[in-house]
Coordinates of C-alpha atoms in Angstrom, one line a residue:
M117 CA 3.7 9.1 19.3
P118 CA 2.0 12.4 17.3
E119 CA 5.3 13.9 18.1
K120 CA 7.2 10.6 16.5
T121 CA 4.6 11.2 13.0
A122 CA 5.8 14.5 12.3
K123 CA 8.8 13.7 12.5
V124 CA 9.0 10.8 10.5
L125 CA 6.4 13.6 7.6
Q126 CA 9.2 16.0 8.3
I127 CA 11.6 13.6 7.0
L128 CA 9.6 12.4 5.0
R129 CA 8.9 16.0 3.2
N130 CA 12.5 16.5 2.9
I131 CA 13.1 13.4 1.0
D132 CA 9.7 14.3 -1.7
A133 CA 11.6 17.5 -1.6
K134 CA 15.4 16.3 -2.7
S135 CA 13.9 13.5 -4.7
C136 CA 14.4 13.5 -7.8
C137 CA 13.7 9.5 -8.6
P138 CA 14.9 8.8 -11.9
E139 CA 11.9 7.0 -14.3
I140 CA 10.6 3.8 -12.7
S141 CA 9.9 1.0 -14.5
A142 CA 7.6 -2.2 -14.9
E143 CA 9.5 -4.2 -13.5
S144 CA 11.1 -2.1 -10.6
L145 CA 7.7 -1.1 -9.4
T146 CA 6.7 -4.5 -9.4
A147 CA 7.2 -6.5 -6.4
D148 CA 4.9 -7.9 -2.5
W149 CA 5.6 -5.3 -1.0
K150 CA 5.5 -5.4 2.8
L151 CA 4.4 -2.4 4.6
L152 CA 6.7 -0.9 7.1
W153 CA 4.6 2.7 8.4
T154 CA 1.9 4.8 7.2
T155 CA -0.3 7.4 7.7
E156 CA -3.7 6.0 5.5
K157 CA -6.3 6.3 7.9
E158 CA -8.4 3.6 6.9
T159 CA -5.1 0.6 6.8
L160 CA -4.5 2.3 10.3
F161 CA -8.5 1.7 11.8
I162 CA -8.5 -1.8 11.0
L163 CA -5.0 -2.6 12.1
Q164 CA -6.0 -0.6 15.7
R165 CA -8.8 -2.9 15.5
A166 CA -8.5 -6.3 14.4
G167 CA -9.8 -7.6 17.9
V168 CA -13.4 -6.8 16.9
F169 CA -12.9 -9.1 14.6
G170 CA -11.4 -12.1 17.3
T171 CA -8.0 -11.1 16.2
T172 CA -5.0 -8.7 16.0
A173 CA -3.5 -7.8 12.9
G174 CA -0.8 -9.1 10.8
D175 CA 1.4 -8.5 8.1
V176 CA -0.3 -6.0 5.2
W177 CA 1.3 -5.9 2.0
Q178 CA 0.8 -4.0 -1.2
V179 CA 1.4 -6.4 -3.8
I180 CA 1.7 -4.5 -7.7
N181 CA 1.9 -6.9 -11.0
A182 CA 2.6 -3.2 -12.8
K183 CA 2.3 -5.5 -16.4
E184 CA -1.0 -7.0 -15.6
Q185 CA -2.0 -3.6 -14.1
T186 CA -2.8 -4.8 -10.7
L187 CA -2.2 -3.8 -7.0
N188 CA -3.7 -5.7 -4.3
N189 CA -3.7 -4.4 -0.9
I190 CA -3.7 -6.8 2.3
I191 CA -3.7 -6.4 5.8
E192 CA -3.0 -10.1 7.0
F193 CA -5.8 -11.7 9.9
P194 CA -4.1 -14.8 11.4
P195 CA -4.5 -17.3 11.2
S196 CA -6.4 -17.3 7.9
G197 CA -8.0 -14.2 7.5
R198 CA -7.7 -11.7 5.8
F199 CA -9.0 -8.6 3.9
A200 CA -8.3 -7.7 0.6
V201 CA -8.8 -4.9 -1.8
A202 CA -7.6 -5.3 -5.1
A203 CA -7.2 -2.3 -7.8
S204 CA -6.3 -1.7 -11.7
I205 CA -3.5 0.2 -11.9
Q206 CA -2.3 2.6 -14.9
P207 CA 1.4 4.9 -15.4
A208 CA -0.1 8.4 -15.4
T209 CA 2.9 8.9 -17.9
N210 CA 3.7 6.5 -20.6
G211 CA 5.9 3.9 -19.3
N212 CA 7.3 5.7 -16.4
Y213 CA 5.9 4.3 -12.9
N214 CA 6.9 7.4 -10.4
T215 CA 2.9 8.6 -10.6
V216 CA 0.5 5.8 -10.9
N217 CA -3.5 6.3 -10.8
F218 CA -5.1 3.4 -9.7
K219 CA -9.0 2.7 -8.9
F220 CA -10.6 0.3 -6.5
E221 CA -11.8 -2.7 -8.4
S222 CA -13.2 -4.7 -5.3
A223 CA -12.7 -6.1 -2.1
E224 CA -12.9 -9.2 0.7
L225 CA -13.1 -9.4 4.1
V226 CA -12.0 -13.5 4.7
T227 CA -11.9 -15.7 7.9
P228 CA -11.6 -18.7 8.7
K229 CA -16.1 -19.1 8.5
W230 CA -16.9 -16.9 5.6
A231 CA -15.8 -14.2 3.3
I232 CA -17.6 -11.0 3.1
P233 CA -17.7 -9.5 -0.2
V234 CA -17.5 -5.4 1.0
P235 CA -17.8 -2.7 -2.1
P236 CA -15.0 -1.1 -3.2
F237 CA -14.6 2.7 -3.3
G238 CA -12.0 5.0 -4.4
Q239 CA -9.6 5.9 -7.2
G240 CA -6.8 8.3 -6.9
W241 CA -3.0 8.3 -7.6
F242 CA 0.5 7.5 -5.5
Q243 CA 3.9 8.8 -6.6
T244 CA 6.8 6.9 -5.5
V245 CA 9.5 9.6 -4.6
Y246 CA 12.0 7.0 -3.7
I247 CA 12.9 3.2 -4.3
D248 CA 15.8 1.6 -4.6
N249 CA 16.0 -3.0 -4.3
E250 CA 14.9 -3.5 -0.5
I251 CA 12.4 0.1 0.0
R252 CA 10.3 2.1 -1.3
I253 CA 8.8 5.1 -0.6
A254 CA 4.8 7.2 -1.3
K255 CA 2.8 9.8 -0.8
D256 CA -0.7 9.6 -2.5
S257 CA -4.0 11.6 -3.7
R258 CA -4.8 11.5 -0.2
K259 CA -1.9 13.2 1.2
D260 CA -1.6 9.9 2.9
W261 CA 2.4 8.4 3.4
L262 CA 3.7 4.5 3.1
I263 CA 7.2 3.2 3.4
V264 CA 7.3 -0.8 2.6
E265 CA 9.8 -2.9 2.2
R266 CA 10.4 -5.9 -0.9
S267 CA 9.4 -9.1 0.1
T268 CA 9.0 -12.7 -0.9
R269 CA 6.9 -13.8 1.7
C270 CA 3.3 -12.6 0.7
P271 CA 0.6 -15.3 0.6

């Protein structure tokens, strides 16, 4: 598996090096984005250890509303649980959403029987290196990558 990850990372770095992503508008960034692949350590940790909570991990979402300046990261635990982190966002450059600053504001672990607020921590930025009507590729301030697809299914 590490070989495949290294290969994907090399491809992403090549895309980034050749990318001349046009200015990204609030409208094009705003979407329910379903995770396809990531190197983000906390997300991978939760996905790999969902069994501790008596479930398996479901879909992972990044829900962005640029006009409202919100970002929500959601990991589903079927049938009705989730881990959700809410953040405020703003473009690093006025009106251009290529690079977006974020600050986590709240987090919550929800199961069918209870909800536990979790202290949010962290802030940083992410930069979209590729976006079209279906796919977005981004890197962040911690050198993590994600590949997401535009969807309309997020709960």
